[in-house]
């Protein structure tokens, strides 16, 4: 699985937009880019996934440039409850489901008033 | 829809004892995974079931760990005998079959079972 690199931590204030960038220089053709969020004492929670260009859902947006060697998770107008660890993962998509996810260190986002 | 349920939420045992962790996946999810995070380390894959069959157990650390999924529903992870380095949080996750290529990396995780070995 492709190795990912993301900042260890980020600080923000309520109401701001937060962008977390992840590098994955060795991403393979069949790899998807997936982001998970984890709160203390909980398991990781799927946020968003993309293959190329831009993906948006009710929680976040994911921007992927044409070369796919990086991706940016964008959280609009964060609140205190967005304080969590955010993981960027890349992994091959294949039919039938079931993939061995590789978690890195993640980015600890801290949102303050 | 009920999520992935894990029991117990926290277990404290002595070195050498046995502990069994249980995971109830989302109903109908044929894929079931075990992951763990030991102190200060990253979340690591342990194994993957498809229904009752072990699809991939490459992450199991040693033969003190035994995972089962009889009947293809809930799963248990037994550690026997437990060692100090087994302390950590054990996560279970599940996903459905047949979600297409893009769904392969979308898992639903439980809250985890914290294991403390003294």
Short mmCIF file of C-alpha atoms in Angstrom, two decimals:
data_model
loop_
_atom_site.label_atom_id
_atom_site.label_comp_id
_atom_site.label_asym_id
_atom_site.label_seq_id
_atom_site.Cartn_x
_atom_site.Cartn_y
_atom_site.Cartn_z
CA UNK A 1 0.00 0.00 0.00
CA UNK A 2 1.19 3.52 -0.78
CA UNK A 3 2.81 5.36 2.12
CA UNK A 4 1.22 8.62 3.17
CA UNK A 5 2.68 11.70 4.84
CA UNK A 6 0.59 14.27 6.66
CA UNK A 7 1.26 16.90 9.34
CA UNK A 8 1.35 15.58 12.88
CA UNK A 9 -0.84 18.35 14.22
CA UNK A 10 -2.78 21.46 13.28
CA UNK A 11 -4.49 24.17 15.31
CA UNK A 12 -7.49 26.22 14.26
CA UNK A 13 -10.29 28.37 15.62
CA UNK A 14 -14.01 27.90 15.41
CA UNK A 15 -15.52 29.12 12.18
CA UNK A 16 -12.35 28.80 10.15
CA UNK A 17 -11.78 26.52 7.18
CA UNK A 18 -9.19 23.84 7.77
CA UNK A 19 -7.20 22.18 5.01
CA UNK A 20 -5.15 19.09 5.76
CA UNK A 21 -2.82 17.99 3.00
CA UNK A 22 -1.59 14.45 2.56
CA UNK A 23 1.28 13.36 0.32
CA UNK A 24 1.19 9.97 -1.38
CA UNK A 25 3.88 10.08 -4.03
CA UNK A 26 3.79 6.35 -4.73
CA UNK A 27 0.06 6.07 -5.25
CA UNK A 28 -0.86 3.31 -7.69
CA UNK A 29 -3.32 3.46 -10.54
CA UNK A 30 -5.92 1.39 -8.70
CA UNK A 31 -5.59 3.21 -5.36
CA UNK A 32 -8.38 5.27 -3.86
CA UNK A 33 -7.76 8.05 -1.35
CA UNK A 34 -9.79 7.69 1.81
CA UNK A 35 -9.99 9.89 4.91
CA UNK A 36 -11.05 8.78 8.37
CA UNK A 37 -11.74 10.78 11.52
CA UNK A 38 -11.17 9.49 15.03
CA UNK A 39 -12.38 10.96 18.31
CA UNK A 40 -10.91 9.91 21.65
CA UNK A 41 -12.23 6.57 22.87
CA UNK A 42 -13.90 5.84 19.55
CA UNK A 43 -12.98 3.91 16.44
CA UNK A 44 -12.05 5.61 13.17
CA UNK A 45 -15.00 6.91 11.17
CA UNK A 46 -15.09 7.17 7.39
CA UNK A 47 -15.37 10.77 6.19
CA UNK A 48 -14.78 10.90 2.47
CA UNK A 49 -13.15 9.10 -0.41
CA UNK A 50 -12.05 10.04 -3.90
CA UNK A 51 -10.08 8.90 -6.90
CA UNK A 52 -9.43 12.15 -8.74
CA UNK A 53 -10.61 15.78 -8.99
CA UNK A 54 -12.98 16.96 -6.28
CA UNK A 55 -15.43 15.16 -4.06
CA UNK A 56 -17.82 16.87 -1.67
CA UNK A 57 -20.24 15.52 0.91
CA UNK A 58 -22.09 16.94 3.89
CA UNK A 59 -18.99 16.72 6.08
CA UNK A 60 -16.00 17.71 3.95
CA UNK A 61 -14.47 18.22 0.55
CA UNK A 62 -11.58 16.32 -0.92
CA UNK A 63 -9.35 17.89 -3.54
CA UNK A 64 -7.11 15.65 -5.63
CA UNK A 65 -4.80 17.13 -8.28
CA UNK A 66 -4.35 15.50 -11.65
CA UNK A 67 -1.14 13.68 -10.70
CA UNK A 68 -2.86 12.25 -7.58
CA UNK A 69 0.38 12.49 -5.60
CA UNK A 70 -1.34 14.47 -2.89
CA UNK A 71 -4.80 15.23 -1.61
CA UNK A 72 -6.33 17.90 0.60
CA UNK A 73 -9.14 17.38 3.05
CA UNK A 74 -11.10 20.57 3.54
CA UNK A 75 -13.32 21.08 6.58
CA UNK A 76 -15.50 24.20 6.23
CA UNK A 77 -16.19 26.33 9.29
CA UNK A 78 -14.85 23.97 11.93
CA UNK A 79 -16.28 23.79 15.42
CA UNK A 80 -14.93 22.48 18.71
CA UNK A 81 -16.48 19.10 17.91
CA UNK A 82 -14.19 18.71 14.91
CA UNK A 83 -11.23 18.27 17.25
CA UNK A 84 -10.02 14.79 16.32
CA UNK A 85 -7.32 12.83 14.56
CA UNK A 86 -7.66 12.71 10.77
CA UNK A 87 -6.13 9.86 8.81
CA UNK A 88 -5.32 9.82 5.13
CA UNK A 89 -5.14 6.36 3.60
CA UNK A 90 -4.58 5.10 0.09
CA UNK A 91 -5.56 1.62 -0.90
CA UNK A 92 -6.60 -0.39 -3.88
CA UNK A 93 -10.23 -0.56 -4.65
CA UNK A 94 -11.51 -3.87 -5.87
CA UNK A 95 -14.84 -5.53 -6.25
CA UNK A 96 -16.14 -7.60 -3.41
CA UNK A 97 -15.06 -5.20 -0.76
CA UNK A 98 -12.57 -5.96 1.95
CA UNK A 99 -9.29 -4.17 2.05
CA UNK A 100 -6.45 -4.10 4.52
CA UNK A 101 -6.21 -0.48 5.55
CA UNK A 102 -2.86 1.01 6.52
CA UNK A 103 -3.13 3.81 9.06
CA UNK A 104 -0.33 6.29 9.50
CA UNK A 105 0.17 8.67 12.39
CA UNK A 106 -2.70 10.90 11.32
CA UNK A 107 -3.11 14.64 11.92
CA UNK A 108 -4.30 15.79 15.32
CA UNK A 109 -6.58 18.75 14.69
CA UNK A 110 -7.30 20.97 17.65
CA UNK A 111 -10.05 23.55 17.34
CA UNK A 112 -10.27 26.34 19.89
CA UNK A 113 -12.73 29.11 20.59
CA UNK B 1 -29.13 0.60 11.99
CA UNK B 2 -27.00 -0.65 14.88
CA UNK B 3 -23.31 -0.10 14.49
CA UNK B 4 -20.39 -2.38 15.21
CA UNK B 5 -20.50 -3.45 18.84
CA UNK B 6 -17.51 -4.55 20.84
CA UNK B 7 -17.36 -6.12 24.28
CA UNK B 8 -15.88 -5.56 26.77
CA UNK B 9 -15.05 -1.89 26.47
CA UNK B 10 -12.18 -2.34 28.89
CA UNK B 11 -10.53 -5.42 30.31
CA UNK B 12 -7.76 -5.55 32.91
CA UNK B 13 -5.98 -8.87 33.34
CA UNK B 14 -2.77 -10.26 34.77
CA UNK B 15 0.05 -11.42 32.57
CA UNK B 16 -0.48 -15.05 31.67
CA UNK B 17 -4.25 -14.90 31.86
CA UNK B 18 -6.67 -15.30 29.00
CA UNK B 19 -8.99 -12.69 27.55
CA UNK B 20 -11.65 -13.01 24.89
CA UNK B 21 -12.87 -9.98 23.00
CA UNK B 22 -16.11 -10.05 21.10
CA UNK B 23 -17.27 -8.14 18.05
CA UNK B 24 -20.77 -7.96 16.61
CA UNK B 25 -20.60 -6.49 13.11
CA UNK B 26 -23.37 -4.65 11.35
CA UNK B 27 -26.03 -7.16 10.35
CA UNK B 28 -25.42 -8.43 6.84
CA UNK B 29 -21.80 -7.34 6.67
CA UNK B 30 -19.82 -10.32 5.46
CA UNK B 31 -16.44 -8.62 5.86
CA UNK B 32 -15.13 -8.41 9.42
CA UNK B 33 -11.75 -7.04 10.42
CA UNK B 34 -9.68 -6.80 13.56
CA UNK B 35 -7.20 -3.99 14.11
CA UNK B 36 -5.27 -2.88 17.16
CA UNK B 37 -3.31 0.03 18.47
CA UNK B 38 -0.67 -0.69 21.04
CA UNK B 39 0.73 2.10 23.18
CA UNK B 40 2.27 4.88 21.13
CA UNK B 41 1.96 3.04 17.87
CA UNK B 42 -0.24 3.29 14.82
CA UNK B 43 -3.42 1.33 14.21
CA UNK B 44 -2.40 -1.98 12.68
CA UNK B 45 -4.37 -4.59 10.76
CA UNK B 46 -4.66 -8.01 12.39
CA UNK B 47 -6.96 -10.09 10.21
CA UNK B 48 -9.92 -10.16 7.88
CA UNK B 49 -12.85 -12.56 7.72
CA UNK B 50 -15.19 -13.04 4.81
CA UNK B 51 -18.18 -14.67 6.41
CA UNK B 52 -16.67 -17.45 8.54
CA UNK B 53 -13.47 -17.81 6.52
CA UNK B 54 -10.18 -16.12 7.30
CA UNK B 55 -9.31 -14.15 4.19
CA UNK B 56 -6.12 -12.59 5.48
CA UNK B 57 -4.48 -13.15 8.86
CA UNK B 58 -1.12 -11.69 7.96
CA UNK B 59 -1.26 -9.16 10.77
CA UNK B 60 -1.73 -11.60 13.63
CA UNK B 61 1.37 -11.12 15.81
CA UNK B 62 1.83 -14.69 17.03
CA UNK B 63 0.03 -17.90 17.93
CA UNK B 64 -1.16 -16.51 21.26
CA UNK B 65 -3.87 -14.78 19.27
CA UNK B 66 -6.83 -16.77 17.98
CA UNK B 67 -9.72 -15.27 16.05
CA UNK B 68 -12.91 -17.07 15.20
CA UNK B 69 -16.13 -16.25 13.44
CA UNK B 70 -18.33 -19.28 13.70
CA UNK B 71 -21.47 -19.00 11.62
CA UNK B 72 -20.24 -15.89 9.93
CA UNK B 73 -21.88 -13.52 12.40
CA UNK B 74 -20.05 -12.30 15.49
CA UNK B 75 -16.33 -12.80 15.99
CA UNK B 76 -14.10 -13.41 18.98
CA UNK B 77 -10.44 -12.64 19.46
CA UNK B 78 -8.77 -14.63 22.20
CA UNK B 79 -5.39 -13.81 23.65
CA UNK B 80 -3.85 -16.70 25.56
CA UNK B 81 -1.65 -16.26 27.47
CA UNK B 82 -1.65 -12.48 27.55
CA UNK B 83 1.66 -10.61 27.70
CA UNK B 84 2.39 -7.04 28.72
CA UNK B 85 2.98 -5.95 25.12
CA UNK B 86 -0.55 -7.00 24.21
CA UNK B 87 -1.94 -3.99 26.02
CA UNK B 88 -3.71 -1.61 23.72
CA UNK B 89 -7.01 -0.96 22.00
CA UNK B 90 -8.49 -3.63 19.76
CA UNK B 91 -10.83 -2.39 17.07
CA UNK B 92 -13.29 -4.40 15.06
CA UNK B 93 -14.70 -3.18 11.76
CA UNK B 94 -17.11 -4.51 9.18
CA UNK B 95 -18.16 -3.83 5.62
CA UNK B 96 -20.55 -5.37 3.12
CA UNK B 97 -19.65 -7.46 0.11
CA UNK B 98 -20.42 -6.26 -3.36
CA UNK B 99 -20.17 -2.55 -2.81
CA UNK B 100 -18.10 -2.07 -5.91
CA UNK B 101 -14.54 -1.01 -6.39
CA UNK B 102 -14.78 2.27 -4.52
CA UNK B 103 -16.35 0.71 -1.45
CA UNK B 104 -13.42 -1.51 -0.61
CA UNK B 105 -11.85 1.02 1.73
CA UNK B 106 -15.00 2.10 3.54
CA UNK B 107 -15.22 0.32 6.86
CA UNK B 108 -17.41 0.88 9.90
CA UNK B 109 -15.44 0.61 13.11
CA UNK B 110 -16.54 -0.20 16.60
CA UNK B 111 -15.50 1.86 19.61
CA UNK B 112 -12.80 -0.63 20.50
CA UNK B 113 -11.93 -2.86 23.43
CA UNK B 114 -9.16 -1.55 25.64
CA UNK B 115 -6.95 -4.31 27.02
CA UNK B 116 -4.64 -3.68 29.93
CA UNK B 117 -2.24 -6.47 30.88
CA UNK B 118 -0.56 -6.04 34.27
#
